[in-house]
Short mmCIF file of C-alpha atoms in Angstrom, two decimals:
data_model
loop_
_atom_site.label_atom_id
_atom_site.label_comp_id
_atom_site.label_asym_id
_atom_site.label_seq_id
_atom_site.Cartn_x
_atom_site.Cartn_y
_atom_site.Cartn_z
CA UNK Y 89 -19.80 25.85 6.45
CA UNK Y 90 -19.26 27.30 3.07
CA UNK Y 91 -23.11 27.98 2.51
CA UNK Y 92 -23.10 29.66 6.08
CA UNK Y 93 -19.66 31.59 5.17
CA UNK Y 94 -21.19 32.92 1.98
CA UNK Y 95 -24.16 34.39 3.83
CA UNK Y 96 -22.06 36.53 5.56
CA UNK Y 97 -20.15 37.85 2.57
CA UNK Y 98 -23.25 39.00 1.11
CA UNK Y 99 -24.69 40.35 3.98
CA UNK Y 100 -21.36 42.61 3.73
CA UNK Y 101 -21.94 42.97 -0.03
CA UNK Y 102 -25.26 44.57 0.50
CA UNK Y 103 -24.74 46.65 3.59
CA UNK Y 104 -22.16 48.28 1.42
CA UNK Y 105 -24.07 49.20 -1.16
CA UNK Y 106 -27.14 50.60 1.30
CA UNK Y 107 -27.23 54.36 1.04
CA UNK Y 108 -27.31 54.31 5.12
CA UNK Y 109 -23.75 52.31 5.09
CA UNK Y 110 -21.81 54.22 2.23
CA UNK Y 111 -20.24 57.07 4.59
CA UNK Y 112 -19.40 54.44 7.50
CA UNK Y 113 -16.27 53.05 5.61
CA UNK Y 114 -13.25 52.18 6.71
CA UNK Y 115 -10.95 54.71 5.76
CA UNK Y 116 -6.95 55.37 5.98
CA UNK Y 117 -4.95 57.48 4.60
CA UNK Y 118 -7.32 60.51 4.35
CA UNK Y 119 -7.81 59.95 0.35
CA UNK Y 120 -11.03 62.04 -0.96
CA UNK Y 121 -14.08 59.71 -0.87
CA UNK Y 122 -15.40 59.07 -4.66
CA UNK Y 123 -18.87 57.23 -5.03
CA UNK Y 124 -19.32 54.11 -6.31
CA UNK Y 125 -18.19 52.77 -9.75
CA UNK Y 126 -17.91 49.83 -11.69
CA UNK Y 127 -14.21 49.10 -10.17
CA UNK Y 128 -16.06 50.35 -6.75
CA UNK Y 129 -18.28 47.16 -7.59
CA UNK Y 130 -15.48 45.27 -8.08
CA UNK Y 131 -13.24 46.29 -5.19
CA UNK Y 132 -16.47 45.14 -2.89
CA UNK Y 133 -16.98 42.03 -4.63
CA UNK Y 134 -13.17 40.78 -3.52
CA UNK Y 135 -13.85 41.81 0.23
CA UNK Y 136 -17.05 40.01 0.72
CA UNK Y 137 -17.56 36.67 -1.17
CA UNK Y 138 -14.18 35.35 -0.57
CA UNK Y 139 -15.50 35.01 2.84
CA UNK Y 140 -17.14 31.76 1.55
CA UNK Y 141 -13.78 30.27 1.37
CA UNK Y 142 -12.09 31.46 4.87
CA UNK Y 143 -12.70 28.18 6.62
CA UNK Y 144 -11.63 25.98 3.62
CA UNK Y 145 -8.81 28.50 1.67
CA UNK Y 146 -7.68 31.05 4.50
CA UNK Y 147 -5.04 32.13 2.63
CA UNK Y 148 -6.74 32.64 -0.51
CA UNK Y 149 -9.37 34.59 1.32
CA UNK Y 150 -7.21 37.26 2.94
CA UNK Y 151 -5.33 37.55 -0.34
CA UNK Y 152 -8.67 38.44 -2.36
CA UNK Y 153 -9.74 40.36 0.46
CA UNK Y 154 -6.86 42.51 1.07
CA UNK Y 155 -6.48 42.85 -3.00
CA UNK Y 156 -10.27 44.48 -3.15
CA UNK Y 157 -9.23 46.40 0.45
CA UNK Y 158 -6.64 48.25 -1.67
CA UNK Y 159 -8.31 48.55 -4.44
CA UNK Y 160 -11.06 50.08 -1.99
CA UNK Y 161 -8.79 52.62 -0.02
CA UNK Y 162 -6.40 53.53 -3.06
CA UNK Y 163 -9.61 54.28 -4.90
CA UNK Y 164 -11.63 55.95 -1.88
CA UNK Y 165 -14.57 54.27 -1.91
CA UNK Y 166 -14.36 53.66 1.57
CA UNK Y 167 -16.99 51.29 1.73
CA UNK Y 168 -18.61 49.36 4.55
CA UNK Y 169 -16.94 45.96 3.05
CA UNK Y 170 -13.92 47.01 4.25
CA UNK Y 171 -14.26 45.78 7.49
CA UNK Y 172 -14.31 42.52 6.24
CA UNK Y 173 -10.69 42.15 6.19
CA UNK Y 174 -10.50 41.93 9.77
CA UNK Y 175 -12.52 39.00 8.92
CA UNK Y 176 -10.25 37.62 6.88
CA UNK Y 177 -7.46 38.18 9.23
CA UNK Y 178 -9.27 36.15 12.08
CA UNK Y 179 -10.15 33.45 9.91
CA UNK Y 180 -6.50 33.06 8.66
CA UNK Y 181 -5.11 33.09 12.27
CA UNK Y 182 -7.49 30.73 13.51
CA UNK Y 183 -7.58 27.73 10.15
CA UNK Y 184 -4.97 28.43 8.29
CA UNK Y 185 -2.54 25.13 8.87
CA UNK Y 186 0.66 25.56 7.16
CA UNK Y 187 2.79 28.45 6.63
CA UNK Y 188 1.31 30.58 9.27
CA UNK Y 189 4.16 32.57 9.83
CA UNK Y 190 4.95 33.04 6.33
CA UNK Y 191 1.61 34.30 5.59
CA UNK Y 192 1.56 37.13 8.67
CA UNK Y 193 5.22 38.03 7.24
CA UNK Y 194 3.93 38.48 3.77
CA UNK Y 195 0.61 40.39 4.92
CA UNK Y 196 3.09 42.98 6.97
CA UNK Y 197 5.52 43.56 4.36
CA UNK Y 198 2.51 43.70 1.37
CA UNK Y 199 0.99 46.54 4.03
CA UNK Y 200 3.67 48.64 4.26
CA UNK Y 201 3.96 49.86 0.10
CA UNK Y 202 -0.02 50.31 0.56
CA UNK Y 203 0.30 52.40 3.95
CA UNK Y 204 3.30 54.46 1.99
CA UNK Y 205 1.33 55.00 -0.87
CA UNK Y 206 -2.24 55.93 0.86
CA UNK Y 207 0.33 58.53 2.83
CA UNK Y 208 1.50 60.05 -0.08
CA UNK Y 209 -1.81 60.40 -2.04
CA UNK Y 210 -3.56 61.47 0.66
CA UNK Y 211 -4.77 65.02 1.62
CA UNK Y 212 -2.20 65.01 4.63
CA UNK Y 213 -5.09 64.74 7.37
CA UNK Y 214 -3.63 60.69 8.22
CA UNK Y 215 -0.26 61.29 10.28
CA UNK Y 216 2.22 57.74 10.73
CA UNK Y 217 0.87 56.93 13.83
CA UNK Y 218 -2.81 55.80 12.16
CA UNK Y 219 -1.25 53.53 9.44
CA UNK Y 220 0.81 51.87 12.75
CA UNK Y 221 -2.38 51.61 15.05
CA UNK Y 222 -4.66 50.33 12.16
CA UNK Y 223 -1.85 47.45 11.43
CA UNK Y 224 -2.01 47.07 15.11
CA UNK Y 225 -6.16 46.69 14.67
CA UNK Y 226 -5.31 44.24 12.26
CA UNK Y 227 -2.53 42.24 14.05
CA UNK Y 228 -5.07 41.83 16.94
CA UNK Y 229 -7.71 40.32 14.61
CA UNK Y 230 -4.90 37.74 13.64
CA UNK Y 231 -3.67 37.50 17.09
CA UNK Y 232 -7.71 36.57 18.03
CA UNK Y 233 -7.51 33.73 15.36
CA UNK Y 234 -4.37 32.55 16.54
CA UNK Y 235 -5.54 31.98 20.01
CA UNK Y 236 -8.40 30.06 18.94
CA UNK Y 237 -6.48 27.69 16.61
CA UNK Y 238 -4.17 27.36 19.48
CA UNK Y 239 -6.91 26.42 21.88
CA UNK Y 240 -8.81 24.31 19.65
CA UNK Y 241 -5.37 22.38 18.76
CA UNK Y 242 -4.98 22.03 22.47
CA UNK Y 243 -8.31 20.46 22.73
CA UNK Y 244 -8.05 18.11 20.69
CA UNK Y 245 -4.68 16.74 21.54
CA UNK Y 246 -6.80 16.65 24.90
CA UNK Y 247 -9.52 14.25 23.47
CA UNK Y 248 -6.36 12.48 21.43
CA UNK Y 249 -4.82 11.76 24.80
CA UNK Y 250 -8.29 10.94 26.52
CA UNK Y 251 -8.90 8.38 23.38
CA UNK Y 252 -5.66 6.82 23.74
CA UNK Y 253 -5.78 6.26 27.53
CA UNK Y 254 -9.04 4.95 26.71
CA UNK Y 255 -8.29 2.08 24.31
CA UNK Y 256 -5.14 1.43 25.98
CA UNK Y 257 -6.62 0.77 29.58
CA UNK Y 258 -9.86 -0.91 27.44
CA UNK Y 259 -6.46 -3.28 25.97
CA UNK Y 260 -5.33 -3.77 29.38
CA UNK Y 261 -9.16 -4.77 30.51
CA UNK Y 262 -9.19 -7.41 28.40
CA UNK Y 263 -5.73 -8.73 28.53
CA UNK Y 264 -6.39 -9.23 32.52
CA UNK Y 265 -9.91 -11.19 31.06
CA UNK Y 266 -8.03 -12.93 28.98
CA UNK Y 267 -5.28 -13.93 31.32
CA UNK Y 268 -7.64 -14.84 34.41
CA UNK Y 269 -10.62 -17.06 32.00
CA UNK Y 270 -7.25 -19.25 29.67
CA UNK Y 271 -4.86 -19.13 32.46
CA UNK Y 272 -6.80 -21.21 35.07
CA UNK Y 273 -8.64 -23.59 32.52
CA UNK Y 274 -5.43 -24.31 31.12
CA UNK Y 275 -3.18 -24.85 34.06
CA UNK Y 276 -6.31 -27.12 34.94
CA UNK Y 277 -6.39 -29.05 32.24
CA UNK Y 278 -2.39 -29.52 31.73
CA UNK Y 279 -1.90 -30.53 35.39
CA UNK Y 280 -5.06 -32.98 35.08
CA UNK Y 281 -4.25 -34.14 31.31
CA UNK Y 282 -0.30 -35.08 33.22
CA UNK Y 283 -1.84 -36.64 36.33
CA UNK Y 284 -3.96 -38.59 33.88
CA UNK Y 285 -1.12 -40.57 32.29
CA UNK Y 286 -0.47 -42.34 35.50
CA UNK Y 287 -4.08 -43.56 35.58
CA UNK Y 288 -3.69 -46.58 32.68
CA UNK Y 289 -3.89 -49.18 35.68
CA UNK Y 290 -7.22 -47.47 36.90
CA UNK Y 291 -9.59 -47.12 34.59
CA UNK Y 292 -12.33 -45.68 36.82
CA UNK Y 293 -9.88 -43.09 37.88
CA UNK Y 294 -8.91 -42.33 34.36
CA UNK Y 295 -12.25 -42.17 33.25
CA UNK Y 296 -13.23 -39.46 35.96
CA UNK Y 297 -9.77 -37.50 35.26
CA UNK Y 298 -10.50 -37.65 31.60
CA UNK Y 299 -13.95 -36.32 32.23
CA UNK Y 300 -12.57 -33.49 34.51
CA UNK Y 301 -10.48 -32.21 32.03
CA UNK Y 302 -13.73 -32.41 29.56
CA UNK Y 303 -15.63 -30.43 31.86
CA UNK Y 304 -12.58 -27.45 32.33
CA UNK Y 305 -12.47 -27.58 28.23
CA UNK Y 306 -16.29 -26.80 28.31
CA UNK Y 307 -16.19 -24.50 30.87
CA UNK Y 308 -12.99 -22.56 28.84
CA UNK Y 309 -15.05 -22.27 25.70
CA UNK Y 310 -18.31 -21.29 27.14
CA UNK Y 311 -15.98 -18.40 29.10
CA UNK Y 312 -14.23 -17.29 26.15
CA UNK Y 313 -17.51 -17.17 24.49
CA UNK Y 314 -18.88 -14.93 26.51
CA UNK Y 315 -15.41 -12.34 26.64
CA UNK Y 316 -16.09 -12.34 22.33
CA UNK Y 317 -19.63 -11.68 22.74
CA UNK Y 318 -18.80 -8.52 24.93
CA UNK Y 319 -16.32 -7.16 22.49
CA UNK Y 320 -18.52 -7.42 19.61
CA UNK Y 321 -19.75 -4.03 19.13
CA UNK Y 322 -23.35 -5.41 18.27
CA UNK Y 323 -23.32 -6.66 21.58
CA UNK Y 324 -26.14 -5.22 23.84
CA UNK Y 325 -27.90 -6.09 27.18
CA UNK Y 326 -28.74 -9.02 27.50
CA UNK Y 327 -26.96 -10.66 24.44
CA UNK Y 328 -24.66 -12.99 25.99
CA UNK Y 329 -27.21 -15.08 27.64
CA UNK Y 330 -28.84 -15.29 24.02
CA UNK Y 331 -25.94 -16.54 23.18
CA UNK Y 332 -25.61 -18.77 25.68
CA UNK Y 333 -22.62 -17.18 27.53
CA UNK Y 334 -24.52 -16.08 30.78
CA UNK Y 335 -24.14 -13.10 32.82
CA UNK Y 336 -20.96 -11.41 32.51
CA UNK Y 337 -20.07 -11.14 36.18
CA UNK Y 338 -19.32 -14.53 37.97
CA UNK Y 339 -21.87 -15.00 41.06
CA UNK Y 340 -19.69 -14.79 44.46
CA UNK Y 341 -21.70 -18.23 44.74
CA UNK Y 342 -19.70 -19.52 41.64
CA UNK Y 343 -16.78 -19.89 44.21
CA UNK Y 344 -17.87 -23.22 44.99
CA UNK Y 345 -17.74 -24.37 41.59
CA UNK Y 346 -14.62 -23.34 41.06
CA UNK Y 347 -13.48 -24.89 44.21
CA UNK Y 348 -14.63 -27.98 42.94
CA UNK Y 349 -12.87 -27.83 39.71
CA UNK Y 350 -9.68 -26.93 41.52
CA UNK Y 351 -10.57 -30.58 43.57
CA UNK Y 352 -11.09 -32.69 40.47
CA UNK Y 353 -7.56 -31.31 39.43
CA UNK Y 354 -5.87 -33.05 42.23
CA UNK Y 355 -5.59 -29.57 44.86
CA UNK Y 356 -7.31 -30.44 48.10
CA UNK Y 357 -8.63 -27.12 48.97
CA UNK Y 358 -10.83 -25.59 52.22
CA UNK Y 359 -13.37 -23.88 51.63
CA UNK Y 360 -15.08 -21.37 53.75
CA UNK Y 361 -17.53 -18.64 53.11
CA UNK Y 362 -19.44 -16.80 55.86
CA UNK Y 363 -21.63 -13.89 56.10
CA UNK Y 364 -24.35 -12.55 53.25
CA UNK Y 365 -23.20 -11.00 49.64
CA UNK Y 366 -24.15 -7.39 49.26
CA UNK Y 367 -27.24 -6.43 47.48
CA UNK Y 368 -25.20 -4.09 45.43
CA UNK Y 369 -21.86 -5.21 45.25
CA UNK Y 370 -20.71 -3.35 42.01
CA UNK Y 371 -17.80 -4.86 40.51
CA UNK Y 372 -16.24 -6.14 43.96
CA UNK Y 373 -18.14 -9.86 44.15
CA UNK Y 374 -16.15 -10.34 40.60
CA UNK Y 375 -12.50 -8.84 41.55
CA UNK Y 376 -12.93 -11.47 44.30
CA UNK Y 377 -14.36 -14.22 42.14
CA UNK Y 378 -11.01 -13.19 40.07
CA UNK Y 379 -9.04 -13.54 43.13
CA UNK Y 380 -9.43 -16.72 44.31
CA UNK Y 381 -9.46 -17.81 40.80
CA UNK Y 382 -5.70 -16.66 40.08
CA UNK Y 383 -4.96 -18.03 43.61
CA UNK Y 384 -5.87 -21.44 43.02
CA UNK Y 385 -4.06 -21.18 39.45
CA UNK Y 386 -1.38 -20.53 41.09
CA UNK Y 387 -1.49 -23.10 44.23
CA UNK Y 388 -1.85 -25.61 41.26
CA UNK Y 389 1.21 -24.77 39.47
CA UNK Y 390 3.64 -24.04 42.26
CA UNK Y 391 1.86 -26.26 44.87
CA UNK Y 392 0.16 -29.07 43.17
CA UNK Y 393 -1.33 -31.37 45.85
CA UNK Y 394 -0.74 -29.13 48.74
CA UNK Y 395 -3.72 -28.19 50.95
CA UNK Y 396 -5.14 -25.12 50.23
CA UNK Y 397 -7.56 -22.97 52.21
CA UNK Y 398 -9.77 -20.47 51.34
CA UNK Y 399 -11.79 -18.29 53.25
CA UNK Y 400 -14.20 -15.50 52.08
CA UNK Y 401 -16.08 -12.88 54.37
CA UNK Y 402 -19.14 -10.75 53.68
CA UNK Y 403 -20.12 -7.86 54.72
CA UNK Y 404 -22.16 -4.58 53.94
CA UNK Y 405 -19.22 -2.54 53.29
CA UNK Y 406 -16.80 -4.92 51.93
CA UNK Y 407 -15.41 -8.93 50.93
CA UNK Y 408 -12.17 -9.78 52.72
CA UNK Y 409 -10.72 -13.13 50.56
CA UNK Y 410 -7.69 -15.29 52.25
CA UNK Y 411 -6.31 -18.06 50.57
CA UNK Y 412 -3.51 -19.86 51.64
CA UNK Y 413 -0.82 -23.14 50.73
CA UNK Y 414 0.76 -24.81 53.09
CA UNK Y 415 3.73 -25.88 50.79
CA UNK Y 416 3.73 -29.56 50.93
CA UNK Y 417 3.15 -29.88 47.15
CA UNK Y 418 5.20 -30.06 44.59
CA UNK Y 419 5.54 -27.68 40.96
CA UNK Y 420 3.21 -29.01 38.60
CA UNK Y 421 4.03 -28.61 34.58
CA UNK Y 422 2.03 -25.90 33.31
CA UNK Y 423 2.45 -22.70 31.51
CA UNK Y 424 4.00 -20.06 33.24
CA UNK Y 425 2.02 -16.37 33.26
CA UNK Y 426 5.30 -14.31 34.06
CA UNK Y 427 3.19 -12.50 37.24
CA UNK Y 428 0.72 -10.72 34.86
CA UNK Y 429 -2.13 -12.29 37.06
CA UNK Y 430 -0.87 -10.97 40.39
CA UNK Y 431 -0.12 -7.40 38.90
CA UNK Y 432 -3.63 -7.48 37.56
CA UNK Y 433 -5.11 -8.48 40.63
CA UNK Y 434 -3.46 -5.32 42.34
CA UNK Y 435 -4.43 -3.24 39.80
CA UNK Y 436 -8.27 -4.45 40.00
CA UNK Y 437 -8.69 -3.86 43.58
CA UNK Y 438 -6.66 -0.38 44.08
CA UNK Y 439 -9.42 0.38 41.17
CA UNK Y 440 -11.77 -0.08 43.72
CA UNK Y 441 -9.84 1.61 46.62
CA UNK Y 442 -9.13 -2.21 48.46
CA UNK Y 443 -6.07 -3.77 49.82
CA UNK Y 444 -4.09 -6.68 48.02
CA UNK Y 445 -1.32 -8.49 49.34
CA UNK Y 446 0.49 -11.37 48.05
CA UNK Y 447 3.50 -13.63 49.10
CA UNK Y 448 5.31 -16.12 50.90
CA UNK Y 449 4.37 -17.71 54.08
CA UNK Y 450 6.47 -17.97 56.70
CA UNK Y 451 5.90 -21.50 57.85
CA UNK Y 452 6.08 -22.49 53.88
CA UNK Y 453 4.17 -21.94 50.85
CA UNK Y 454 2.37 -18.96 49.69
CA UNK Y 455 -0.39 -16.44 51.13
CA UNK Y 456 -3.16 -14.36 49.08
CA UNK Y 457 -5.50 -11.30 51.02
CA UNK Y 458 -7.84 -8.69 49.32
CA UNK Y 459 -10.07 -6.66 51.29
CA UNK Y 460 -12.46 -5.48 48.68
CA UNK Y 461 -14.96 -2.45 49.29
CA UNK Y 462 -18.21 -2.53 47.58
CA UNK Y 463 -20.42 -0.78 45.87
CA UNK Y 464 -18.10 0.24 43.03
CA UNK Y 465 -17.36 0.16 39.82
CA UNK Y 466 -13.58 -1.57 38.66
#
């Protein structure tokens, strides 16, 4: 910016010594033009190359410039660099940071002893009302600046905001991850791991518990694996499954597998899926993946051993998942998730303009719907 800013000074420095540019001054006061001298040299010099520094010293600039604009009228050169200080004036309005105010306060008083002065050794041609309408020039040159620092302040509080939504719901994103992948291994694992110190009179049963809860470890890590590999920011298309995590959205089909894990931790469970998955289902084949998944967390932690049903519908336009308890079980130990998963499961499929609805049955135990559109993005 400097290089650019320093350009334009001397493009001002040498229009104002071109013979075609010397007699279209600025001029107040009516003081009798004299040509150029030395201090003429001088006086030009301090209006145009301090415009190198009005991005990085504002105030500095207009100071230098208004000393040479002086210099320039009490003198009367009248030269063409004297229009630079409406330059000066913008560029203060619109970067100066601190001590705005003070500045346009000193810059108003420090123009009135030069407009008194110019008045008095003047030829009596300049009446008041010109010293008041060229301060008003100049005002509007500051008041130009001012909007623009104003407006670019306002913009980027704007992108401040936008970045902060941003990283906040990105936080949220992966809390829900995070809650829905450790929540249901866990609560899998504790419920099996207690069921399995029953088991010392049956080996074979103990063997196959033991293995179960095995399995849910592997199946933790290999999930968690996969939510660090999409937070790394090297992490590109197709990275994961280098890395062994697979795809980051859970086939629809994967419902069966988790059914099954649900079984080998002791939850009979129904399972029912009918129609065909979407072609393009967007994000809605995993918000239901996540739904039955925090459903059948939560039939295993507040009705262990219960029968639970599930039933998941297909259809071009959306998936409809119910999943129901009966409420014959009993509360299993396991860590509690103080209703984050629900909440996040609401806040998933409004996201994709759905219907959630979760609660107690009538008849006993607990009820889960989602009607899930597809086709979008969560």
């Amino acid at each position: 910016m400097t290089a650019r800013d320093l350009a334009l000074g001397l493009l001002f420095l040498v229009a104002s010594v071109l013979p075609g540019f010397r007699n279209n001054g600025t001029t107040i006061g009516d003081v009798a033009t004299r040509p150029l001298d030395t201090l003429g040299i001088v006086a030009v010099g301090l209006e145009c190359l301090p415009l190198a520094l009005r991005r990085r010293s504002p105030a500095l600039c207009l100071a230098l410039v208004s000393l040479g604009f002086s210099l320039d009228q009490l003198r009367g050169y009248h030269t063409f660099a004297g229009t630079a200080l409406a330059i000066a004036l913008l560029s203060a309005g619109a970067h100066l940071r601190r001590n705005r105010r003070t500045t346009a306060v000193l810059f108003s008083v420090a123009y009135v002893p030069l407009a008194v002065t110019l008045f008095r050794i003047g030829r009596g041609g300049e009446p008041p009302s010109g010293f008041v309408t060229f301060y008003l020039v100049l005002a509007f040159a500051w008041g130009i600046g001012a909007w623009l620092h104003a407006t670019r302040a306002a913009e980027a509080e704007r992108r401040r905001r936008v970045a902060d939504d941003t990283r906040a719901a990105e936080r949220t994103r992966i809390a829900r991850e995070l809650h829905d992948v450790v929540t249901h291994h866990v609560t899998a694992m504790v419920v099996q791991a207690e069921a399995a110190r029953y088991l010392t009179s049956a080996p074979e049963r103990l063997d196959d518990t033991l293995g179960a809860i095995t399995d849910t470890g592997r199946q933790a890590i290999s999930d968690l694996r996969q939510l660090l590999d999409l937070l790394e920011p090297s992490h590109g298309p197709g990275q994961a499954t280098a890395h062994g995590a697979g795809p980051r959205t859970p086939a629809i089909g994967g419902l069966r597998t988790l059914v099954e894990q649900t079984r080998r931790a002791g939850q009979p469970v129904e399972f029912t899926e009918e129609g065909t998955p979407a072609v393009s289902p967007g994000s809605a084949d995993l918000v239901a993946y996540r739904v039955v998944q925090e459903a059948l967390t939560n039939a295993l932690k507040y009705d262990h051993g219960g029968l639970t049903t599930v039933r998941v519908r297909h259809t071009d336009k959306e998936i409809t998942v119910d999943i129901a308890t009966d409420g014959t079980g009993s509360r299993a130990p396991s860590p509690s998730g103080g209703g984050r998963g629900l909440a996040g499961l609401h806040a998933r499929v409004d996201g994709l303009g759905g219907d959630f609805d979760a609660g107690a049955r009538t008849g006993g135990g607990h009820a889960v719907r989602a009607r899930i559109p597809v086709g979008g993005a969560a």
